[in-house]
Short mmCIF file of C-alpha atoms and ligand atoms in Angstrom, two decimals:
data_model
loop_
_atom_site.label_atom_id
_atom_site.label_comp_id
_atom_site.label_asym_id
_atom_site.label_seq_id
_atom_site.Cartn_x
_atom_site.Cartn_y
_atom_site.Cartn_z
CA MET A 21 0.21 -0.05 0.13
CA ALA A 22 1.35 3.32 -1.18
CA THR A 23 0.90 6.74 0.42
CA MET A 24 0.63 9.71 -1.63
CA ALA A 25 2.28 13.07 -0.23
CA MET A 26 3.81 16.59 -1.47
CA CYS A 27 7.37 16.53 -2.40
CA PRO A 28 8.54 20.47 -0.96
CA GLU A 29 11.02 20.55 -3.40
CA CYS A 30 8.92 20.56 -6.46
CA GLU A 31 5.69 20.44 -4.81
CA VAL A 32 4.84 17.12 -7.12
CA LEU A 33 2.81 14.44 -5.17
CA ILE A 34 4.88 11.49 -5.08
CA SER A 35 3.73 7.77 -3.92
CA ILE A 36 6.19 6.43 -0.50
CA PRO A 37 5.64 2.58 -0.96
CA GLY A 38 5.29 0.57 1.97
CA THR A 39 4.67 1.28 5.82
CA LEU A 40 4.25 5.20 6.46
CA ARG A 41 6.32 5.75 9.46
CA LEU A 42 8.34 8.38 11.30
CA GLY A 43 11.72 9.09 9.63
CA LYS A 44 11.23 6.87 6.52
CA ILE A 45 13.76 7.90 3.63
CA VAL A 46 12.15 8.40 0.49
CA GLU A 47 13.56 9.93 -2.73
CA CYS A 48 11.25 12.12 -5.29
CA PRO A 49 11.08 10.16 -8.61
CA GLU A 50 10.66 14.23 -9.70
CA CYS A 51 13.72 16.28 -8.85
CA GLY A 52 15.75 13.42 -7.02
CA ALA A 53 15.50 14.77 -3.29
CA THR A 54 15.98 13.01 -0.64
CA LEU A 55 13.16 13.10 1.51
CA GLU A 56 12.02 12.12 5.12
CA VAL A 57 8.67 11.67 6.48
CA VAL A 58 8.49 14.27 9.33
CA SER A 59 4.46 13.66 9.61
CA ILE A 60 1.80 10.45 9.63
CA GLU A 61 -1.60 12.29 9.73
CA PRO A 62 -1.31 13.91 7.25
CA PRO A 63 1.49 12.62 5.50
CA GLU A 64 3.93 15.22 5.30
CA LEU A 65 7.81 14.83 3.85
CA ASP A 66 10.76 17.31 4.23
CA VAL A 67 13.97 17.79 2.60
CA VAL A 68 16.98 15.51 3.94
CA MET A 69 20.81 16.84 2.72
CA GLU A 70 22.37 13.33 1.61
CA GLU A 71 25.80 14.75 2.60
CA GLU A 72 24.25 15.88 6.13
CA GLU A 73 23.20 12.54 6.60
CA GLU A 74 26.34 10.74 5.80
CA ASP A 75 28.01 13.01 8.68
CA TRP A 76 25.31 12.14 11.32
CA GLU A 77 26.07 8.37 10.82
CA GLU A 78 29.56 8.93 11.27
CA ASP A 79 29.57 10.93 14.18
CA LEU A 80 26.76 8.40 15.94
CA GLU A 81 29.44 5.71 15.61
CA ASP A 82 32.28 7.78 16.79
CA LEU A 83 30.57 9.66 19.81
CA GLU A 84 28.43 6.79 21.16
CA GLU A 85 30.56 5.36 23.94
CA GLU A 86 31.58 8.96 24.98
CA GLU A 87 27.87 9.42 25.24
CA GLU A 88 26.58 7.23 26.76
CA LEU A 89 29.08 7.81 29.77
CA GLU A 90 28.06 11.14 29.90
CA GLU A 91 24.79 10.91 29.76
CA GLU A 92 23.84 11.13 33.67
CA ASP A 93 25.35 14.36 34.09
CA TYR A 94 23.10 16.43 31.25
CA LEU A 95 20.02 14.51 32.85
CA TRP A 96 20.69 16.23 36.34
CA GLU A 97 21.53 19.35 35.04
CA GLU A 98 18.52 19.38 33.23
CA GLU A 99 16.04 18.64 36.26
CA GLU A 100 17.96 20.77 38.35
CA ASP A 101 17.16 23.66 35.68
CA LEU A 102 13.68 22.77 35.19
CA GLU A 103 13.32 22.89 39.31
CA GLU A 104 14.61 26.70 39.10
CA ASP A 105 12.53 27.90 36.63
CA PHE A 106 9.23 26.52 38.18
CA ASP A 107 10.36 28.43 41.33
CA ASP A 108 10.81 31.86 39.67
CA GLU A 109 7.01 31.61 38.13
CA GLU A 110 5.18 31.15 40.89
ZN1 LIG B 29 10.52 16.66 -5.70
#
């Protein structure tokens, strides 16, 4: 089953094959743009920069181990900031 969605680059309706889910990557047959599904209902596509996507994959592989170690610290910092903000508002 295919879903129709509009390419934001050339504004042509293209069909998305298979199951529609967020983050699914499709290629526009009209302009060749790489598009990501950013909304299911209604179906919406956004342009993905191909070079950027490649960099992301590499970065994720390199940083995966380091980020795991630092993740706990980030979570604590965020929680503290939120509590302070709430006090100020009240
Ligand atoms: Zn297009």
